[in-house]
Amino acid sequence: MNDQKSPRTRLKRIAIYCGSATPADPRYIDLAREVGAELARWGITIVYGGGRLGLMGAVADAALAEGGEVIGVIPEALVKAEAAHRGLTDLHIVPDMHSRKALFTSLSDAFLTLPGGVGTMDELWEAISWAQLGYHSKPVGVLNAFGFYDLLIAFNRNMIETGFIRPAHAGIMIARDSLPALIDSMERYQPHRPLIEEMTRPL
Ligand code: AMP
């Protein structure tokens, strides 16, 4: 990741979705640290799952070390399991996963997905699905570092080509392989037509 200046961005708060695991390949934790530090240097507040494990903890620690603001949103049950990060700018403790994802959405101007597992996929696809339905009109980005998301991007294309994702919604998932390019594309995202309106038009 290069050390270029902050992109001019209206995205002041970004929700980051990423793995709670620590893969054996150190590039993933390094990537999370770089993203956390870079967003903090650009003055962007991070909203995330509030955990201290894996890529999640690495993003938060790196952003805090750069003097950035980090807001965690964590369900009560995960706090009890002692996975909550106690050094954050702010930590919202919510009753369940549904409240958590709703709060991610209301607190953030955009969603950014780093490599992760099932929890990360759940968050990403909900952000895309809610965008289709018109529950929000915020950009949804995927950082395709090391080609980690090549198959996901191919599958998304397959859904578009088969007709399960409408042409008007084909641009909701924004995937790029570098952070500056991704933030730039997310910044320029034009909200699409919501499904409610789109369903009244022929494909
Ligand atoms: P996964 O990709 O399955 O590791 O799940 C990571 C995503 O799910 C994160 O973006 C979190 O919002 C949420 N999550 C999963 N596990 C935890 C945890 N132990 N603490 C906090 N959030 C978690």
XYZ file of N, CA and C and ligand atoms in Angstrom:
632
model
N 0.850 -1.194 0.000
C 0.000 0.000 0.000
C 0.882 1.238 0.000
N 0.600 2.189 -0.877
C 1.507 3.326 -0.923
C 1.124 4.382 0.109
N 2.005 5.372 0.232
C 1.845 6.348 1.291
C 1.251 7.637 0.741
N 0.390 7.504 -0.252
C -0.120 8.713 -0.890
C -1.057 9.485 0.033
N -1.294 10.744 -0.386
C -2.138 11.626 0.427
C -3.562 11.111 0.508
N -4.277 11.634 1.471
C -5.680 11.264 1.641
C -6.467 11.502 0.369
N -7.304 10.542 -0.036
C -8.199 10.843 -1.139
C -9.218 11.858 -0.605
N -9.646 12.786 -1.459
C -10.693 13.706 -1.008
C -11.935 12.862 -0.839
N -12.456 12.804 0.330
C -13.576 11.886 0.497
C -14.650 12.446 1.407
N -15.884 12.173 0.991
C -17.021 12.544 1.845
C -17.334 11.404 2.802
N -16.581 10.324 2.681
C -16.819 9.156 3.529
C -16.078 9.357 4.841
N -16.767 9.838 5.834
C -16.121 10.192 7.107
C -16.071 9.004 8.061
N -17.048 8.126 7.939
C -17.096 6.945 8.809
C -17.317 5.720 7.948
N -16.451 4.739 8.072
C -16.568 3.530 7.254
C -16.681 2.309 8.160
N -17.692 1.483 7.903
C -17.832 0.207 8.610
C -16.912 -0.805 7.944
N -16.070 -1.440 8.730
C -15.158 -2.451 8.184
C -15.622 -3.827 8.612
N -15.773 -4.705 7.620
C -16.105 -6.098 7.863
C -14.860 -6.929 7.540
N -14.450 -7.772 8.464
C -13.265 -8.596 8.212
C -13.215 -9.761 9.189
N -12.273 -10.658 8.959
C -12.212 -11.896 9.725
C -11.847 -11.698 11.194
N -12.413 -12.542 12.043
C -12.033 -12.556 13.460
C -10.928 -13.591 13.687
N -10.525 -14.272 12.603
C -9.453 -15.278 12.701
C -8.101 -14.649 12.352
N -7.054 -15.377 12.690
C -5.693 -14.982 12.311
C -5.131 -16.062 11.394
N -5.178 -15.837 10.084
C -4.667 -16.865 9.169
C -3.162 -17.080 9.350
N -2.704 -18.269 8.995
C -1.272 -18.578 9.110
C -0.442 -17.665 8.212
N -0.994 -17.293 7.068
C -0.287 -16.404 6.139
C -0.288 -14.985 6.727
N 0.875 -14.443 7.090
C 0.935 -13.149 7.795
C 0.479 -11.960 6.955
N 0.359 -12.153 5.646
C -0.051 -11.015 4.794
C -1.423 -10.489 5.184
N -2.296 -11.349 5.717
C -3.664 -10.902 6.020
C -3.712 -9.952 7.214
N -2.962 -10.289 8.269
C -2.913 -9.392 9.430
C -2.190 -8.097 9.034
N -1.133 -8.226 8.228
C -0.415 -7.025 7.769
C -1.349 -6.113 6.974
N -2.163 -6.736 6.118
C -3.116 -5.951 5.322
C -4.083 -5.197 6.246
N -4.612 -5.906 7.243
C -5.567 -5.281 8.172
C -4.913 -4.100 8.891
N -3.660 -4.270 9.297
C -2.932 -3.174 9.976
C -2.761 -1.990 9.033
N -2.393 -2.274 7.784
C -2.181 -1.187 6.820
C -3.470 -0.414 6.575
N -4.566 -1.150 6.448
C -5.856 -0.494 6.188
C -6.264 0.365 7.392
N -6.122 -0.191 8.606
C -6.486 0.569 9.810
C -5.661 1.836 9.921
N -4.346 1.701 9.721
C -3.454 2.864 9.846
C -3.747 3.905 8.767
N -3.958 3.428 7.542
C -4.195 4.347 6.415
C -5.501 5.117 6.601
N -6.546 4.446 6.977
C -7.825 5.140 7.179
C -7.693 6.174 8.300
N -6.973 5.818 9.360
C -6.766 6.769 10.463
C -5.991 7.987 9.968
N -4.960 7.761 9.150
C -4.167 8.894 8.625
C -5.029 9.784 7.742
N -5.997 9.187 7.070
C -6.878 9.971 6.201
C -8.011 10.637 6.992
N -8.031 10.417 8.304
C -9.048 11.061 9.139
C -10.406 10.391 9.075
N -10.425 9.145 8.622
C -11.689 8.405 8.522
C -11.906 7.605 9.815
N -13.088 7.748 10.411
C -13.438 6.968 11.601
C -13.848 5.565 11.180
N -13.368 4.580 11.929
C -13.695 3.178 11.630
C -14.810 2.710 12.566
N -15.803 2.075 11.980
C -16.856 1.409 12.743
C -16.665 -0.081 12.454
N -16.636 -0.897 13.471
C -16.419 -2.327 13.209
C -17.018 -3.172 14.327
N -16.830 -4.467 14.253
C -17.490 -5.395 15.166
C -17.059 -5.359 16.615
N -16.046 -4.554 16.957
C -15.690 -4.347 18.354
C -14.837 -5.439 18.970
N -14.389 -6.407 18.158
C -13.596 -7.508 18.713
C -12.108 -7.174 18.735
N -11.369 -7.971 19.499
C -9.918 -7.748 19.534
C -9.141 -8.879 18.866
N -9.878 -9.809 18.246
C -9.218 -10.968 17.640
C -8.988 -10.773 16.141
N -7.994 -11.483 15.630
C -7.794 -11.600 14.196
C -7.621 -10.281 13.464
N -8.132 -10.238 12.215
C -8.000 -9.026 11.404
C -8.740 -7.858 12.056
N -9.849 -8.177 12.746
C -10.639 -7.116 13.401
C -9.792 -6.353 14.413
N -9.131 -7.100 15.288
C -8.290 -6.468 16.300
C -7.130 -5.716 15.669
N -6.589 -6.277 14.586
C -5.437 -5.644 13.924
C -5.825 -4.307 13.297
N -7.005 -4.258 12.659
C -7.484 -2.999 12.072
C -7.618 -1.949 13.172
N -8.291 -2.344 14.274
C -8.574 -1.397 15.356
C -7.282 -0.910 16.010
N -6.377 -1.832 16.351
C -5.135 -1.444 17.032
C -4.294 -0.503 16.172
N -4.227 -0.815 14.879
C -3.401 0.021 13.995
C -3.999 1.413 13.836
N -5.316 1.496 13.748
C -5.959 2.807 13.616
C -5.769 3.625 14.890
N -5.946 2.980 16.042
C -5.778 3.682 17.324
C -4.332 4.162 17.497
N -3.373 3.326 17.067
C -1.963 3.706 17.188
C -1.633 4.928 16.343
N -2.404 5.163 15.272
C -2.204 6.347 14.421
C -3.033 7.524 14.915
N -3.691 7.367 16.069
C -4.514 8.457 16.608
C -5.900 8.522 16.005
N -6.310 7.465 15.319
C -7.633 7.458 14.685
C -8.752 7.111 15.662
N -9.982 7.366 15.218
C -11.154 7.016 16.022
C -11.694 5.665 15.577
N -12.018 4.822 16.548
C -12.549 3.488 16.238
C -13.765 3.222 17.125
N -14.887 2.960 16.475
C -16.136 2.692 17.195
C -16.490 1.224 17.027
N -16.678 0.524 18.136
C -17.053 -0.887 18.085
C -18.543 -1.064 18.345
N -19.126 -2.059 17.684
C -20.538 -2.407 17.920
C -20.577 -3.913 18.138
N -20.867 -4.325 19.362
C -20.732 -5.751 19.682
C -21.966 -6.270 20.422
N -22.434 -7.449 20.073
C -23.559 -8.040 20.816
C -23.115 -8.477 22.213
N -24.045 -8.369 23.145
C -23.793 -8.691 24.549
C -23.080 -10.042 24.740
N -23.536 -11.036 24.000
C -23.005 -12.388 24.178
C -21.516 -12.457 23.858
N -21.070 -11.656 22.884
C -19.650 -11.683 22.522
C -18.800 -10.915 23.539
N -19.375 -9.924 24.203
C -18.644 -9.212 25.261
C -18.340 -10.196 26.367
N -19.376 -10.987 26.713
C -19.217 -11.963 27.796
C -18.153 -12.996 27.449
N -18.044 -13.310 26.194
C -17.021 -14.275 25.770
C -15.638 -13.614 25.750
N -15.570 -12.390 26.264
C -14.323 -11.624 26.405
C -13.633 -11.334 25.080
N -14.433 -11.201 24.037
C -13.816 -10.875 22.749
C -13.845 -9.381 22.480
N -14.452 -8.602 23.394
C -14.577 -7.161 23.137
C -13.246 -6.447 23.342
N -12.992 -5.471 22.481
C -11.796 -4.633 22.571
C -12.113 -3.516 23.561
N -11.311 -3.383 24.602
C -11.613 -2.410 25.653
C -10.919 -1.064 25.473
N -10.142 -0.915 24.415
C -9.401 0.353 24.258
C -9.949 1.262 23.170
N -11.210 1.061 22.781
C -11.741 1.800 21.631
C -12.204 3.210 22.003
N -12.385 4.052 21.003
C -12.920 5.399 21.209
C -14.311 5.292 21.820
N -15.074 4.320 21.327
C -16.439 4.110 21.808
C -16.816 2.653 21.544
N -17.565 2.058 22.460
C -18.019 0.673 22.258
C -19.515 0.605 22.543
N -20.286 0.293 21.511
C -21.739 0.123 21.677
C -22.018 -1.348 21.934
N -22.686 -1.633 23.058
C -23.064 -3.018 23.350
C -24.546 -3.165 23.015
N -24.829 -4.061 22.074
C -26.208 -4.197 21.575
C -26.738 -5.596 21.904
N -28.076 -5.774 21.905
C -28.636 -7.060 22.334
C -28.308 -8.231 21.412
N -28.252 -8.010 20.100
C -28.075 -9.151 19.193
C -27.444 -8.725 17.865
N -27.236 -9.717 17.004
C -26.570 -9.474 15.715
C -27.390 -8.553 14.810
N -28.710 -8.663 14.904
C -29.548 -7.823 14.035
C -29.381 -6.351 14.394
N -29.382 -6.070 15.711
C -29.194 -4.677 16.145
C -27.804 -4.195 15.741
N -26.843 -5.109 15.826
C -25.473 -4.731 15.466
C -25.398 -4.276 14.011
N -25.978 -5.075 13.110
C -25.864 -4.730 11.691
C -26.659 -3.466 11.367
N -27.787 -3.278 12.074
C -28.565 -2.055 11.864
C -27.751 -0.841 12.314
N -27.037 -0.981 13.425
C -26.237 0.139 13.925
C -25.032 0.403 13.020
N -24.399 -0.661 12.521
C -23.314 -0.480 11.537
C -23.821 0.422 10.417
N -25.024 0.119 9.955
C -25.569 0.841 8.808
C -25.855 2.294 9.161
N -26.468 2.535 10.333
C -26.821 3.928 10.640
C -25.601 4.764 11.022
N -24.551 4.136 11.568
C -23.376 4.917 11.994
C -22.410 5.234 10.854
N -22.539 4.539 9.718
C -21.488 4.614 8.697
C -21.951 5.246 7.398
N -20.966 5.785 6.655
C -21.247 6.352 5.324
C -20.975 5.328 4.228
N -20.322 4.226 4.593
C -19.924 3.232 3.585
C -19.526 1.944 4.292
N -19.434 0.862 3.502
C -19.026 -0.447 4.035
C -17.783 -0.907 3.276
N -16.817 -1.418 4.012
C -15.575 -1.873 3.392
C -15.283 -3.282 3.890
N -15.168 -4.233 2.965
C -14.941 -5.633 3.327
C -13.505 -6.037 3.051
N -12.832 -6.515 4.076
C -11.492 -7.082 3.931
C -11.646 -8.599 3.945
N -10.589 -9.355 3.708
C -10.726 -10.806 3.773
C -11.315 -11.275 5.111
N -12.128 -12.302 5.046
C -12.766 -12.833 6.242
C -13.514 -14.107 5.927
N -14.274 -14.576 6.903
C -14.997 -15.826 6.767
C -16.500 -15.628 6.702
N -17.226 -16.537 7.335
C -18.682 -16.572 7.229
C -19.339 -15.299 7.798
N -18.840 -14.828 8.963
C -19.406 -13.618 9.558
C -19.233 -12.418 8.637
N -18.068 -12.354 8.003
C -17.774 -11.260 7.071
C -18.706 -11.345 5.859
N -18.924 -12.579 5.360
C -19.826 -12.767 4.209
C -21.255 -12.370 4.563
N -21.686 -12.742 5.776
C -23.020 -12.391 6.247
C -23.197 -10.874 6.209
N -22.200 -10.157 6.699
C -22.278 -8.691 6.748
C -22.232 -8.092 5.349
N -21.325 -8.615 4.512
C -21.204 -8.074 3.147
C -22.499 -8.248 2.366
N -23.036 -9.474 2.372
C -24.213 -9.738 1.541
C -25.444 -9.029 2.078
N -25.499 -8.832 3.396
C -26.621 -8.052 3.911
C -26.517 -6.594 3.448
N -25.304 -6.055 3.460
C -25.126 -4.665 2.994
C -25.542 -4.553 1.529
N -25.199 -5.569 0.719
C -25.573 -5.545 -0.704
C -27.084 -5.709 -0.853
N -27.638 -6.653 -0.116
C -29.073 -6.913 -0.205
C -29.887 -5.687 0.238
N -29.472 -5.054 1.328
C -30.189 -3.870 1.813
C -30.046 -2.709 0.824
N -28.908 -2.651 0.129
C -28.740 -1.616 -0.907
C -29.727 -1.857 -2.047
N -29.837 -3.138 -2.477
C -30.789 -3.477 -3.552
C -32.205 -3.059 -3.186
N -32.553 -3.313 -1.911
C -33.918 -3.043 -1.463
C -34.168 -1.567 -1.194
N -33.092 -0.794 -1.128
C -33.241 0.637 -0.881
C -33.280 1.007 0.591
N -32.844 0.086 1.475
C -32.782 0.429 2.900
C -31.620 1.378 3.194
N -30.633 1.369 2.305
C -29.584 2.386 2.379
C -29.074 2.621 0.960
N -28.317 3.706 0.785
C -27.766 3.984 -0.551
C -26.276 4.285 -0.415
N -25.606 3.513 0.460
C -24.190 3.734 0.750
C -23.328 2.769 -0.058
N -22.114 3.202 -0.435
C -21.261 2.303 -1.205
C -20.800 1.083 -0.405
N -20.711 -0.044 -1.111
C -20.285 -1.312 -0.498
C -19.016 -1.783 -1.219
N -17.882 -1.687 -0.547
C -16.605 -2.014 -1.181
C -16.036 -3.339 -0.723
N -15.301 -3.981 -1.643
C -14.600 -5.236 -1.338
C -13.135 -5.024 -1.705
N -12.243 -5.173 -0.726
C -10.813 -5.060 -1.019
C -10.297 -6.442 -1.411
N -10.042 -6.594 -2.704
C -9.637 -7.906 -3.220
C -8.118 -8.047 -3.180
N -7.576 -8.048 -1.960
C -6.125 -8.169 -1.810
C -5.700 -9.608 -2.064
N -4.576 -9.775 -2.707
C -3.965 -11.090 -3.000
C -4.922 -12.002 -3.794
N -5.903 -11.422 -4.456
C -6.869 -12.236 -5.212
C -7.800 -13.038 -4.315
N -7.858 -12.701 -3.006
C -8.657 -13.493 -2.057
C -10.113 -13.592 -2.498
N -10.640 -12.511 -3.085
C -12.060 -12.503 -3.453
C -12.314 -12.760 -4.947
N -11.329 -13.283 -5.678
C -11.525 -13.545 -7.112
C -12.770 -14.407 -7.363
N -12.917 -15.471 -6.565
C -14.044 -16.398 -6.802
C -15.378 -15.752 -6.441
N -15.378 -14.917 -5.399
C -16.600 -14.208 -4.999
C -17.018 -13.213 -6.097
N -16.039 -12.525 -6.650
C -16.326 -11.550 -7.709
C -16.840 -12.290 -8.952
N -16.243 -13.448 -9.242
C -16.702 -14.257 -10.383
C -18.134 -14.741 -10.141
N -18.423 -15.122 -8.917
C -19.776 -15.606 -8.596
C -20.793 -14.473 -8.692
N -20.391 -13.281 -8.242
C -21.268 -12.111 -8.358
C -21.564 -11.849 -9.836
N -20.527 -11.964 -10.679
C -20.704 -11.761 -12.123
C -21.644 -12.833 -12.690
N -21.486 -14.063 -12.192
C -22.360 -15.156 -12.635
C -23.823 -14.841 -12.308
N -24.067 -14.301 -11.112
C -25.443 -13.939 -10.729
C -25.981 -12.834 -11.630
N -25.106 -11.897 -12.017
C -25.531 -10.798 -12.897
C -25.861 -11.367 -14.286
N -24.931 -12.205 -14.823
C -25.110 -12.729 -16.175
C -26.305 -13.680 -16.277
N -26.571 -14.410 -15.196
C -27.702 -15.333 -15.197
C -29.029 -14.598 -15.032
N -28.970 -13.410 -14.455
C -30.185 -12.611 -14.293
C -30.742 -12.593 -12.881
N -29.974 -13.127 -11.923
C -30.448 -13.075 -10.532
C -30.163 -11.724 -9.881
N -29.186 -11.028 -10.415
C -28.957 -9.639 -9.989
C -29.340 -8.776 -11.183
N -30.247 -7.842 -10.952
C -30.736 -6.997 -12.044
C -29.637 -6.059 -12.549
N -29.704 -5.702 -13.852
C -28.669 -4.811 -14.406
C -28.496 -3.537 -13.583
N -29.602 -3.001 -13.075
C -29.519 -1.757 -12.297
C -28.724 -1.937 -11.018
N -28.578 -3.199 -10.573
C -27.884 -3.450 -9.309
C -26.496 -4.061 -9.510
N -26.088 -4.163 -10.766
C -24.824 -4.850 -11.051
C -23.621 -4.113 -10.462
N -23.780 -2.812 -10.247
C -22.633 -2.037 -9.743
C -22.616 -1.850 -8.247
N -23.482 -2.528 -7.517
C -23.518 -2.299 -6.061
C -22.224 -2.787 -5.404
N -21.801 -4.001 -5.754
C -20.541 -4.477 -5.182
C -19.376 -3.821 -5.925
N -18.577 -3.065 -5.185
C -17.425 -2.377 -5.784
C -16.166 -3.106 -5.324
N -15.484 -3.780 -6.233
C -14.290 -4.545 -5.852
C -13.055 -3.962 -6.529
N -12.021 -3.696 -5.754
C -10.740 -3.202 -6.272
C -9.618 -3.887 -5.507
N -8.403 -3.895 -6.103
C -7.331 -4.605 -5.411
C -6.397 -3.706 -4.607
N -6.685 -2.393 -4.556
C -5.883 -1.539 -3.665
C -6.808 -0.593 -2.914
N -6.394 -0.190 -1.724
C -7.255 0.651 -0.883
C -7.529 2.026 -1.502
N -6.501 2.747 -2.013
C -6.808 4.063 -2.591
C -7.788 3.966 -3.764
N -7.609 2.950 -4.627
C -8.515 2.783 -5.775
C -9.924 2.466 -5.291
N -10.017 1.674 -4.244
C -11.328 1.283 -3.731
C -12.048 2.481 -3.101
N -11.341 3.233 -2.275
C -11.966 4.401 -1.623
C -12.403 5.401 -2.699
N -11.568 5.559 -3.729
C -11.896 6.485 -4.815
C -13.179 6.047 -5.532
N -13.302 4.749 -5.823
C -14.502 4.241 -6.504
C -15.724 4.334 -5.596
N -15.529 4.064 -4.316
C -16.653 4.160 -3.374
C -17.125 5.612 -3.265
N -16.161 6.519 -3.273
C -16.471 7.952 -3.211
C -17.352 8.373 -4.405
N -17.055 7.779 -5.585
C -17.771 8.192 -6.812
C -19.040 7.376 -7.062
N -19.368 6.485 -6.141
C -20.550 5.615 -6.310
C -21.836 6.442 -6.438
N -22.607 6.143 -7.474
C -23.910 6.782 -7.652
C -24.977 5.793 -7.211
N -25.783 6.134 -6.198
C -26.803 5.182 -5.752
C -27.685 4.719 -6.906
N -27.964 3.423 -6.905
C -28.739 2.772 -7.959
C -30.239 2.916 -7.641
N -31.032 2.426 -8.563
C -32.485 2.447 -8.363
C -32.889 1.292 -7.432
N -33.619 1.572 -6.335
C -33.994 0.486 -5.416
C -34.898 -0.548 -6.064
N -34.869 -1.767 -5.516
C -35.610 -2.900 -6.068
C -37.103 -2.604 -6.189
N -37.644 -1.905 -5.196
C -39.076 -1.605 -5.185
C -39.470 -0.913 -6.492
N -38.648 0.056 -6.940
C -38.924 0.741 -8.211
C -38.562 -0.162 -9.380
N -37.447 -0.883 -9.212
C -36.916 -1.688 -10.314
C -37.854 -2.837 -10.693
N -38.587 -3.364 -9.689
C -39.471 -4.514 -9.959
C -40.629 -4.150 -10.863
N -40.926 -2.872 -10.957
C -42.028 -2.438 -11.822
C -41.559 -2.260 -13.258
N -40.227 -2.425 -13.500
C -39.700 -2.299 -14.860
C -39.309 -3.671 -15.378
N -39.431 -3.898 -16.691
C -38.981 -5.187 -17.234
C -37.451 -5.279 -17.177
N -36.915 -6.493 -17.066
C -35.456 -6.680 -17.035
C -34.825 -6.237 -18.347
P -15.700 -14.119 10.459
O -15.460 -13.559 9.090
O -16.544 -15.352 10.464
O -14.450 -14.248 11.270
O -16.606 -13.032 11.215
C -16.113 -11.726 11.362
C -17.211 -10.728 11.289
O -18.298 -11.161 12.102
C -16.740 -9.388 11.835
O -16.800 -8.372 10.833
C -17.623 -9.141 13.039
O -18.482 -8.023 12.872
C -18.363 -10.421 13.295
N -17.686 -11.218 14.372
C -17.393 -12.525 14.308
N -16.754 -12.979 15.412
C -16.634 -11.941 16.237
C -16.052 -11.754 17.555
N -15.482 -12.739 18.220
N -16.107 -10.522 18.082
C -16.711 -9.543 17.422
N -17.266 -9.650 16.199
C -17.235 -10.820 15.589
